[in-house]
C-alpha cells in the first residue's frame, strides 16, 4: 500500500476492485499539519473520469503495470506520439498526459516511461528532475542572490512557474516534476 | 422523520475541535430540527465550553444534542443518516463497515479545516472513493463562493448589534465578570497561544497615551503574561496595572459568554479557528494568531486570509494591519506595528463591520451541510 501523497500522475491504483489511473495529483496543506491530495482519476475499464480528494495519508493499493522507456517524438493532433529505442511509436491522448503536459515541449530529450495497461499506453511519466529553458521573465533583480525571492518565468512551451529572482531569459533551470516547482539554475 | 446526524470529534489539542463540533451540533439540532449525536473522545474539553455537561457520563443530552463519549473500545451502534468526521479524524473501522452495510445509504462527510486559500474551492464537495464502495465527501468551510461557508447561527449578527447598541447590557455583562471599565479606557481581549511577541505589545500598550484594559481569559498565554508582569502567579480575577495598561485575568467562559466578551471589546486578539471566526462576527478589528504548522504552511494560510480581508482598506491601514499580524505570528516585537496602526483605528472599525456583513450575507456552514445532504439524496 502507498499513501495518497506518494502517488504521481500516471500511476495506477486499485480502488474498489477497479484500476484507476491518476491523471493529475495536487497536494495541499489543510490544517494542523494535515494535508489533502486532489486527484483526477480515469477508470481504465470503463474510461469514466472523476475528481476525488484523499487525505494525504490515506492508503491506496498501487497496481504495477508494464513500463517502457520512451522519448517524445511529435504531436499529431489530437495525439502525442512517443517512441521507444526500437522506433516503435506509441500514441497517447492529451487528457492522459494532463499531469505532465506543462513539461511537454518540442525537442525535449528526457527519457520518459510509458505505462501500459494491456497493449494501451495510459500515461507517460517524466523523470523526477528535468531541465527546461526560460523563454521569458522580467529582468533579474540586482543584489538578490539568496534564491528566496521568486518571480514568474515562462518556458518555451508557454508554461509558467516561479523561479528565483536572479534567473534570466535563456537560463536553464531544473524542475521537480513531482511538485512542478523550480529547483535551481543550471549550466546549459 | 427528520434525518439523523452524527458528528465525530477527536480532541487533538486546545478547544477548537470541541468548540467547532459543539457549535455545529447545536445549530443542526436547533435550527434544522435534526436528531444530532456528538461523539467526543475527550468530554472534559467540552465541559469547559458547556459547563452543564458531565464528563463522566457515557451519554447525555444537552441543548437538543445527544453527547456520547467516543470510547477506545468501540461498541457497535447503528450509523446515522449522515456521518460527519470533523477535521479528518479516523472513524472506528467497525463503524465504517456498518455504514457500508446500512440501507438506506449513509452520507459520509469529512468536515475540513477553515482556510482562505484558493485551492479550497477546487476541493470542496468532492468525493473520496473509499473501500467497500463508500464515498466520503470533503466539505471545506471558507470565505469565498464555492466553499462550504462559515459557522454562523441564525440571528447572530442582529443579536450582536443589539447588544453593542445597549450600553447597559454591555456594562452588566462586564460587571458579571468582575470588570468595570474606567472612562476613556480602550477594551481589548487576548486569547492566544504562547507568543514571544507579547512583551513588545504590552510595553507599547503600557506606554500608550490611550489607557487600555486588557482582558485575558485563562489559557496558554498566561505564562508569557506572568513573565512580563514579573508576578509569581496569575489566578482568575487577578488585576495588574503597568503604566497605561490594566490587565485582568478572566475565567475561561462558555461559548456564548465569550461571544459577548468579543462584542464588548474594541479589539480582539484570537487564535486558531473557532475564536478567530467568532471575532469576525463581532464586527470589531482583530488580531489573528494562526495555528503554527511544522513546515511554515500556516504562513500561506495567513497571507491568503489577509489577501481577502485587507481588500477595501486604504493602503496605509492595510499595510499597518498586515505588519501587525505578521509580527504577532512571527513572535516579534509588536511595538512599532501597534503604534503604526493607531492612525487607522476608525477605518479598521468600519472595515471589520463591512467584512462581517459581507460574510454574513453568504449561506452559513450548517445550512450548506443540510443542503448538501438534500442534494445528495
XYZ file of C-alpha atoms in Angstrom:
565
model
C 0.000 0.000 0.000
C 1.098 3.558 -0.655
C -0.184 6.776 0.805
C -2.154 9.097 -1.442
C 0.616 11.677 -1.345
C 3.095 9.148 -2.772
C 1.074 8.661 -5.948
C 2.084 10.617 -9.005
C 0.352 11.371 -12.258
C 0.498 8.302 -14.477
C 0.411 5.753 -11.695
C -2.474 3.380 -11.179
C -4.362 2.461 -8.015
C -6.778 -0.346 -7.309
C -9.872 1.283 -5.870
C -12.785 -0.980 -5.051
C -11.516 -3.580 -7.495
C -11.079 -1.268 -10.481
C -7.860 0.135 -11.891
C -7.814 3.948 -11.809
C -5.011 5.902 -13.416
C -4.071 9.133 -11.698
C -4.085 11.781 -14.387
C -3.309 14.651 -12.071
C -2.449 14.939 -8.386
C -2.368 18.169 -6.389
C -1.051 18.248 -2.839
C -2.249 20.902 -0.410
C -1.684 21.502 3.275
C -5.008 21.726 5.065
C -4.697 22.387 8.798
C -2.749 21.349 11.855
C -0.046 19.599 9.839
C -2.585 17.594 7.839
C -2.789 17.599 4.057
C -5.069 16.550 1.232
C -4.420 15.327 -2.278
C -6.836 16.196 -5.057
C -6.708 13.671 -7.869
C -8.131 13.467 -11.336
C -8.780 9.788 -11.993
C -9.737 7.723 -15.009
C -11.169 4.249 -14.726
C -9.148 2.038 -17.058
C -12.003 -0.405 -17.532
C -14.843 1.982 -18.270
C -12.992 5.127 -19.324
C -15.053 7.112 -16.811
C -13.315 10.039 -15.195
C -13.759 11.595 -11.783
C -12.206 14.106 -9.464
C -11.578 12.997 -5.920
C -9.861 14.062 -2.712
C -7.887 11.962 -0.278
C -6.234 12.690 2.980
C -2.538 12.665 2.232
C -2.017 9.649 4.491
C -4.933 7.607 3.142
C -3.684 4.242 1.901
C -4.244 3.102 -1.686
C -3.176 -0.097 -3.358
C -0.848 0.539 -6.283
C -1.094 -1.559 -9.440
C 2.236 -2.318 -11.025
C 1.980 -2.080 -14.788
C 4.413 -2.678 -17.633
C 6.679 0.214 -18.431
C 8.937 1.075 -21.310
C 11.453 3.863 -21.816
C 10.354 6.315 -24.489
C 11.111 9.796 -25.714
C 8.692 12.392 -27.007
C 8.563 12.428 -30.778
C 5.822 14.677 -32.147
C 2.277 15.906 -31.800
C -0.265 14.588 -34.298
C -3.410 16.405 -33.267
C -5.056 15.181 -31.036
C -2.455 12.583 -30.106
C 1.020 12.851 -28.633
C 3.441 10.346 -30.065
C 6.321 8.804 -28.131
C 8.960 6.402 -29.471
C 10.966 3.638 -27.831
C 14.542 2.567 -28.584
C 13.344 0.244 -31.329
C 11.427 3.027 -33.066
C 8.036 1.698 -32.041
C 5.576 4.542 -31.780
C 3.009 4.945 -29.016
C 0.128 7.361 -29.170
C -1.476 8.912 -26.158
C -4.300 11.396 -25.717
C -3.769 14.813 -24.207
C -6.134 14.049 -21.315
C -3.938 11.133 -20.308
C -0.930 13.434 -20.154
C -2.613 16.124 -18.090
C -0.332 15.798 -15.092
C 2.797 16.302 -17.191
C 1.519 18.461 -20.058
C 3.230 21.549 -18.694
C 6.592 19.878 -19.301
C 5.954 18.554 -22.815
C 7.693 20.582 -25.498
C 9.068 20.011 -28.959
C 12.622 18.769 -28.982
C 12.611 17.528 -25.404
C 15.053 14.677 -24.926
C 14.028 13.462 -21.464
C 13.887 9.710 -21.167
C 10.318 9.103 -20.039
C 8.449 5.980 -19.042
C 5.349 4.919 -20.942
C 2.941 2.997 -18.732
C 0.903 0.225 -20.333
C -2.424 -1.250 -19.382
C -2.615 -4.264 -21.678
C -1.444 -3.017 -25.079
C -2.511 0.557 -24.483
C -0.330 3.378 -23.224
C -2.273 5.003 -20.435
C 0.230 7.560 -19.247
C 3.767 8.816 -19.536
C 5.926 9.620 -16.536
C 8.743 12.116 -16.738
C 11.993 11.889 -14.785
C 11.806 13.398 -11.330
C 14.072 16.219 -12.417
C 14.043 17.807 -15.854
C 15.832 20.791 -17.353
C 13.976 23.497 -19.265
C 14.946 26.856 -20.724
C 13.341 30.126 -19.673
C 11.729 31.810 -22.686
C 10.704 34.943 -20.849
C 10.950 36.515 -17.442
C 11.237 40.014 -16.063
C 14.806 41.298 -15.698
C 16.846 39.845 -12.850
C 16.702 41.638 -9.516
C 20.074 43.115 -8.703
C 21.592 42.211 -5.432
C 19.418 39.225 -4.623
C 21.420 36.052 -4.786
C 19.634 34.232 -1.980
C 17.224 32.410 -4.261
C 14.403 33.108 -1.800
C 12.825 35.963 -3.745
C 10.760 34.495 -6.565
C 9.263 35.743 -9.823
C 7.277 34.278 -12.696
C 9.038 32.758 -15.692
C 7.607 31.356 -18.931
C 9.078 28.258 -20.543
C 9.371 27.593 -24.267
C 6.045 25.744 -24.302
C 4.246 28.619 -22.592
C 4.044 27.037 -19.148
C 4.719 29.389 -16.258
C 6.306 28.757 -12.875
C 8.022 30.618 -10.057
C 11.804 30.866 -10.268
C 14.491 32.629 -8.287
C 14.622 36.345 -8.940
C 18.167 36.152 -10.327
C 17.147 33.900 -13.262
C 17.209 35.436 -16.726
C 15.869 34.790 -20.203
C 17.783 31.914 -21.777
C 18.792 30.372 -18.458
C 18.333 26.650 -17.983
C 16.609 25.556 -14.819
C 15.925 22.284 -13.056
C 12.293 21.489 -12.265
C 10.937 18.858 -9.876
C 8.167 17.179 -11.844
C 6.538 15.822 -8.684
C 5.763 19.280 -7.409
C 6.153 21.286 -10.646
C 8.465 23.546 -8.692
C 11.706 25.207 -9.685
C 14.754 23.629 -8.051
C 17.801 25.533 -9.256
C 19.528 27.261 -12.148
C 21.918 25.045 -14.066
C 24.563 25.497 -16.689
C 23.449 24.611 -20.231
C -38.994 11.738 10.408
C -36.086 14.150 10.413
C -32.722 12.830 9.342
C -30.267 11.704 11.981
C -26.770 13.145 12.018
C -23.722 12.159 13.996
C -20.518 14.119 14.356
C -17.240 12.555 15.416
C -14.802 14.760 17.282
C -11.335 13.697 18.298
C -9.779 16.287 20.580
C -6.187 16.742 19.462
C -5.315 19.853 21.430
C -6.884 23.044 22.763
C -10.603 23.740 22.337
C -11.071 24.148 18.597
C -12.139 20.559 17.938
C -14.760 20.572 20.659
C -15.733 24.185 20.022
C -16.481 23.822 16.341
C -18.274 20.483 16.591
C -20.354 21.539 19.589
C -21.465 24.688 17.794
C -22.319 22.745 14.669
C -24.202 20.045 16.579
C -26.287 22.594 18.459
C -27.083 24.522 15.320
C -28.129 21.451 13.343
C -30.460 20.464 16.170
C -31.856 23.906 16.968
C -32.222 25.417 13.511
C -32.784 22.396 11.322
C -34.686 20.153 13.721
C -32.279 17.281 13.181
C -31.524 14.433 15.542
C -27.868 15.025 16.332
C -25.380 12.829 18.149
C -21.939 14.183 19.010
C -19.193 11.641 19.668
C -16.279 13.128 21.538
C -13.255 11.239 22.822
C -12.386 13.822 25.476
C -15.632 15.110 27.022
C -13.637 17.178 29.521
C -12.770 19.588 26.676
C -16.462 20.028 26.011
C -17.217 20.687 29.671
C -15.050 23.811 29.514
C -17.350 25.135 26.787
C -20.575 23.736 28.191
C -20.249 23.533 31.989
C -23.592 21.717 32.346
C -22.132 18.712 30.585
C -20.783 15.899 32.753
C -17.508 14.431 31.514
C -18.090 11.204 33.442
C -21.280 10.261 31.614
C -21.092 7.988 28.567
C -24.306 9.515 27.200
C -26.200 12.707 27.935
C -28.464 15.258 26.258
C -27.616 18.954 26.221
C -29.310 21.673 24.191
C -31.032 19.155 21.976
C -27.845 17.212 21.227
C -27.075 13.669 22.307
C -23.492 13.725 23.570
C -21.712 10.393 23.615
C -18.255 9.592 24.880
C -16.309 8.100 21.948
C -14.780 5.045 23.634
C -11.476 3.485 22.639
C -13.172 0.084 22.633
C -15.902 0.881 20.149
C -19.227 -0.892 20.597
C -21.464 -1.341 17.553
C -24.002 1.430 17.007
C -26.427 1.896 14.130
C -24.933 4.686 11.995
C -26.915 7.859 11.454
C -28.184 9.029 8.068
C -25.291 11.465 7.899
C -21.893 10.835 9.461
C -19.537 13.779 9.847
C -15.903 13.220 10.738
C -14.510 16.501 11.964
C -11.040 17.572 10.915
C -10.265 14.257 9.250
C -10.485 12.235 12.443
C -10.318 8.473 11.959
C -13.682 6.753 12.365
C -13.807 3.346 14.067
C -13.333 0.630 11.438
C -16.375 -1.242 12.683
C -18.494 1.866 12.245
C -17.275 2.354 8.691
C -18.214 -1.264 7.978
C -21.652 -0.644 9.474
C -22.005 2.449 7.295
C -21.198 0.402 4.209
C -23.818 -2.189 5.138
C -26.568 0.259 6.052
C -29.612 0.800 3.864
C -30.619 3.443 3.088
C -27.118 4.629 2.330
C -25.169 6.865 4.665
C -23.803 10.241 3.601
C -20.216 10.398 4.888
C -18.689 13.831 5.211
C -15.275 14.998 6.286
C -15.527 18.499 7.696
C -12.182 20.081 6.948
C -10.202 22.940 8.430
C -11.041 26.541 7.644
C -8.758 28.150 5.097
C -8.938 31.183 2.823
C -6.659 29.653 0.208
C -7.885 29.437 -3.382
C -7.376 25.682 -3.717
C -10.099 25.054 -1.130
C -12.832 25.887 -3.643
C -11.450 23.270 -6.025
C -11.635 20.525 -3.408
C -14.879 21.440 -1.667
C -17.639 18.900 -2.122
C -15.504 16.362 -3.962
C -15.935 12.681 -3.180
C -13.221 10.393 -1.928
C -13.563 6.812 -3.139
C -13.313 4.566 -0.108
C -13.159 0.806 0.402
C -16.379 -1.199 0.334
C -17.915 1.127 -2.226
C -18.351 4.006 0.184
C -17.874 7.599 -0.859
C -16.709 10.233 1.570
C -17.234 13.874 0.655
C -14.802 16.577 1.675
C -16.569 19.645 2.991
C -14.439 22.759 3.251
C -15.556 25.832 5.181
C -14.408 29.005 3.527
C -14.739 32.704 2.837
C -15.463 32.553 -0.886
C -18.082 31.310 -3.302
C -17.666 27.631 -3.989
C -16.787 26.746 -0.411
C -18.974 25.473 2.426
C -19.324 28.838 4.154
C -18.793 29.680 7.811
C -20.440 28.569 11.048
C -22.951 31.248 11.957
C -26.156 30.805 13.904
C -29.379 32.329 12.717
C -29.828 35.883 14.025
C -26.290 36.090 15.393
C -25.382 39.379 13.755
C -28.660 41.005 14.761
C -28.186 39.879 18.376
C -24.630 41.146 18.358
C -25.605 44.561 17.002
C -28.414 44.913 19.530
C -26.017 44.058 22.345
C -23.402 46.514 21.127
C -26.023 49.246 20.928
C -27.105 48.608 24.520
C -24.603 50.224 26.886
C -26.415 48.874 29.946
C -26.275 45.285 28.672
C -22.566 45.661 27.999
C -21.892 47.098 31.449
C -23.969 44.375 33.130
C -22.147 41.644 31.258
C -18.743 43.036 32.149
C -19.775 43.571 35.734
C -20.791 39.917 35.989
C -17.226 39.093 35.020
C -15.945 41.449 37.689
C -14.877 44.026 35.123
C -15.565 47.730 35.440
C -14.391 49.934 32.650
C -12.799 53.263 33.541
C -13.594 56.393 31.497
C -11.557 56.581 28.281
C -10.251 53.040 28.550
C -9.917 51.001 25.393
C -11.089 47.432 25.896
C -9.022 44.637 24.372
C -9.369 40.857 24.724
C -6.472 38.451 24.426
C -6.841 34.744 23.680
C -3.630 33.308 22.316
C -1.093 30.526 22.247
C 2.274 31.218 23.818
C 3.787 34.164 21.955
C 7.212 35.768 22.282
C 5.788 38.914 20.712
C 3.519 39.583 23.673
C 6.057 41.536 25.710
C 6.578 44.091 22.942
C 2.875 44.614 22.547
C 2.292 45.003 26.282
C 5.112 47.526 26.502
C 3.533 49.549 23.703
C 0.156 49.438 25.443
C 1.689 50.445 28.756
C 3.398 53.425 27.132
C 0.350 54.435 25.061
C -1.424 57.747 25.551
C -4.742 55.877 25.487
C -5.360 53.691 28.539
C -6.139 50.046 27.821
C -7.927 47.378 29.797
C -6.699 44.008 28.571
C -8.997 41.097 29.392
C -7.279 37.732 29.318
C -9.358 34.575 29.661
C -7.449 31.677 31.246
C -5.302 29.937 28.697
C -1.872 29.239 27.301
C -0.789 32.873 27.072
C -0.873 33.359 30.852
C 2.703 32.122 31.250
C 4.066 34.837 28.941
C 1.872 37.391 30.661
C 3.086 36.339 34.079
C 6.736 36.618 32.984
C 6.207 40.107 31.616
C 4.407 41.214 34.739
C 7.064 39.537 36.880
C 4.487 38.127 39.242
C 4.661 34.657 40.805
C 1.179 33.619 39.709
C -1.887 34.841 37.837
C -5.190 33.483 39.017
C -8.645 34.252 37.705
C -9.657 37.685 38.868
C -6.069 38.908 39.201
C -5.564 42.504 38.136
C -2.303 44.307 37.431
C -1.510 47.823 36.255
C 1.600 48.823 34.284
C 1.593 52.383 33.005
C -1.479 52.934 30.846
C -2.162 49.222 30.726
C -4.507 47.457 33.117
C -4.647 43.688 32.827
C -7.364 41.458 34.211
C -7.444 37.672 34.104
C -10.872 36.240 33.382
C -12.193 32.727 33.843
C -12.489 30.508 30.804
C -16.069 31.247 29.789
C -18.671 29.279 27.867
C -19.127 29.973 24.166
C -21.999 32.443 24.335
C -20.274 34.430 27.088
C -17.091 34.538 25.037
C -19.116 35.941 22.147
C -20.330 38.750 24.379
C -16.832 39.406 25.566
C -15.712 39.818 21.948
C -18.701 42.070 21.261
C -17.754 44.285 24.200
C -14.180 44.840 23.134
C -12.724 47.418 20.792
C -10.086 44.986 19.622
C -9.803 41.213 19.915
C -6.713 39.028 19.726
C -7.810 35.496 18.880
C -6.287 32.236 17.789
C -6.863 29.024 15.832
C -10.201 28.596 14.127
C -13.196 28.949 16.431
C -12.347 32.170 18.273
C -10.939 33.583 15.013
C -14.313 33.223 13.360
C -16.264 34.494 16.352
C -14.109 37.633 16.402
C -15.072 38.276 12.782
C -18.760 38.019 13.675
C -18.099 40.550 16.465
C -17.559 43.209 13.792
C -14.547 44.630 15.570
C -10.893 44.826 14.475
C -8.991 41.682 15.290
C -5.560 40.148 15.508
C -5.272 36.504 14.497
C -2.685 34.075 15.781
C -2.865 31.211 13.338
C -2.201 27.616 14.412
C 1.502 27.143 13.648
C 2.451 24.264 11.363
C 5.731 22.400 11.328
C 6.899 23.455 7.878
C 5.590 27.003 7.928
C 2.492 26.133 5.871
C 0.492 28.446 8.118
C 2.109 31.498 6.544
C 0.433 30.834 3.191
C -2.861 30.491 5.012
C -2.339 33.700 6.924
C -1.482 35.595 3.755
C -4.431 34.066 1.905
C -6.794 35.358 4.579
C -5.125 38.755 4.631
C -5.458 38.992 0.843
C -9.196 38.701 1.265
C -9.595 40.641 4.484
C -7.485 43.645 3.540
C -9.393 44.266 0.328
C -11.142 47.619 0.555
C -8.839 49.087 3.188
C -6.705 52.126 2.434
C -3.089 51.225 1.612
C -1.842 52.619 4.921
C -4.393 50.746 7.029
C -3.852 47.530 5.077
C -0.090 47.784 5.469
C -0.355 48.545 9.179
C -2.710 45.666 9.901
C -0.661 43.251 7.802
C 2.512 44.261 9.608
C 0.836 43.744 12.973
C -0.458 40.277 12.085
C 2.887 39.233 10.647
C 4.772 40.449 13.704
C 2.374 38.674 16.053
C 2.627 35.390 14.200
C 6.383 35.648 13.953
C 6.560 36.301 17.686
C 8.422 39.518 17.009
C 8.283 42.932 18.608
C 4.835 44.373 18.157
C 5.510 47.886 19.372
C 6.148 49.656 16.080
C 3.356 47.805 14.267
C 0.863 48.585 17.029
C 1.821 52.252 17.076
C 1.506 52.465 13.279
C -1.997 51.060 13.483
C -3.359 53.812 15.708
C -3.845 56.364 12.921
C -6.128 53.957 11.074
C -8.258 52.929 14.022
C -11.601 54.414 12.842
C -11.187 52.924 9.397
C -10.386 49.488 10.806
C -13.558 49.508 12.869
C -15.778 50.273 9.883
C -13.938 47.727 7.805
C -14.456 44.970 10.377
C -18.209 45.603 10.292
C -18.251 45.604 6.482
C -16.302 42.344 6.362
C -18.695 40.778 8.841
C -21.727 41.888 6.827
C -20.235 40.587 3.600
C -19.502 37.166 5.066
C -22.864 37.042 6.845
C -24.624 37.540 3.506
C -23.450 34.085 2.420
C -25.132 30.805 3.414
C -23.836 29.522 6.734
C -21.996 26.236 7.071
C -24.754 24.279 8.826
C -27.293 25.294 6.188
C -24.797 24.390 3.465
C -24.297 20.958 5.017
C -28.024 20.334 5.171
C -28.390 21.489 1.563
C -25.551 19.198 0.534
C -27.388 16.270 2.108
C -30.644 17.226 0.374
C -28.874 17.431 -2.987
C -27.120 14.124 -2.361
C -30.440 12.381 -1.680
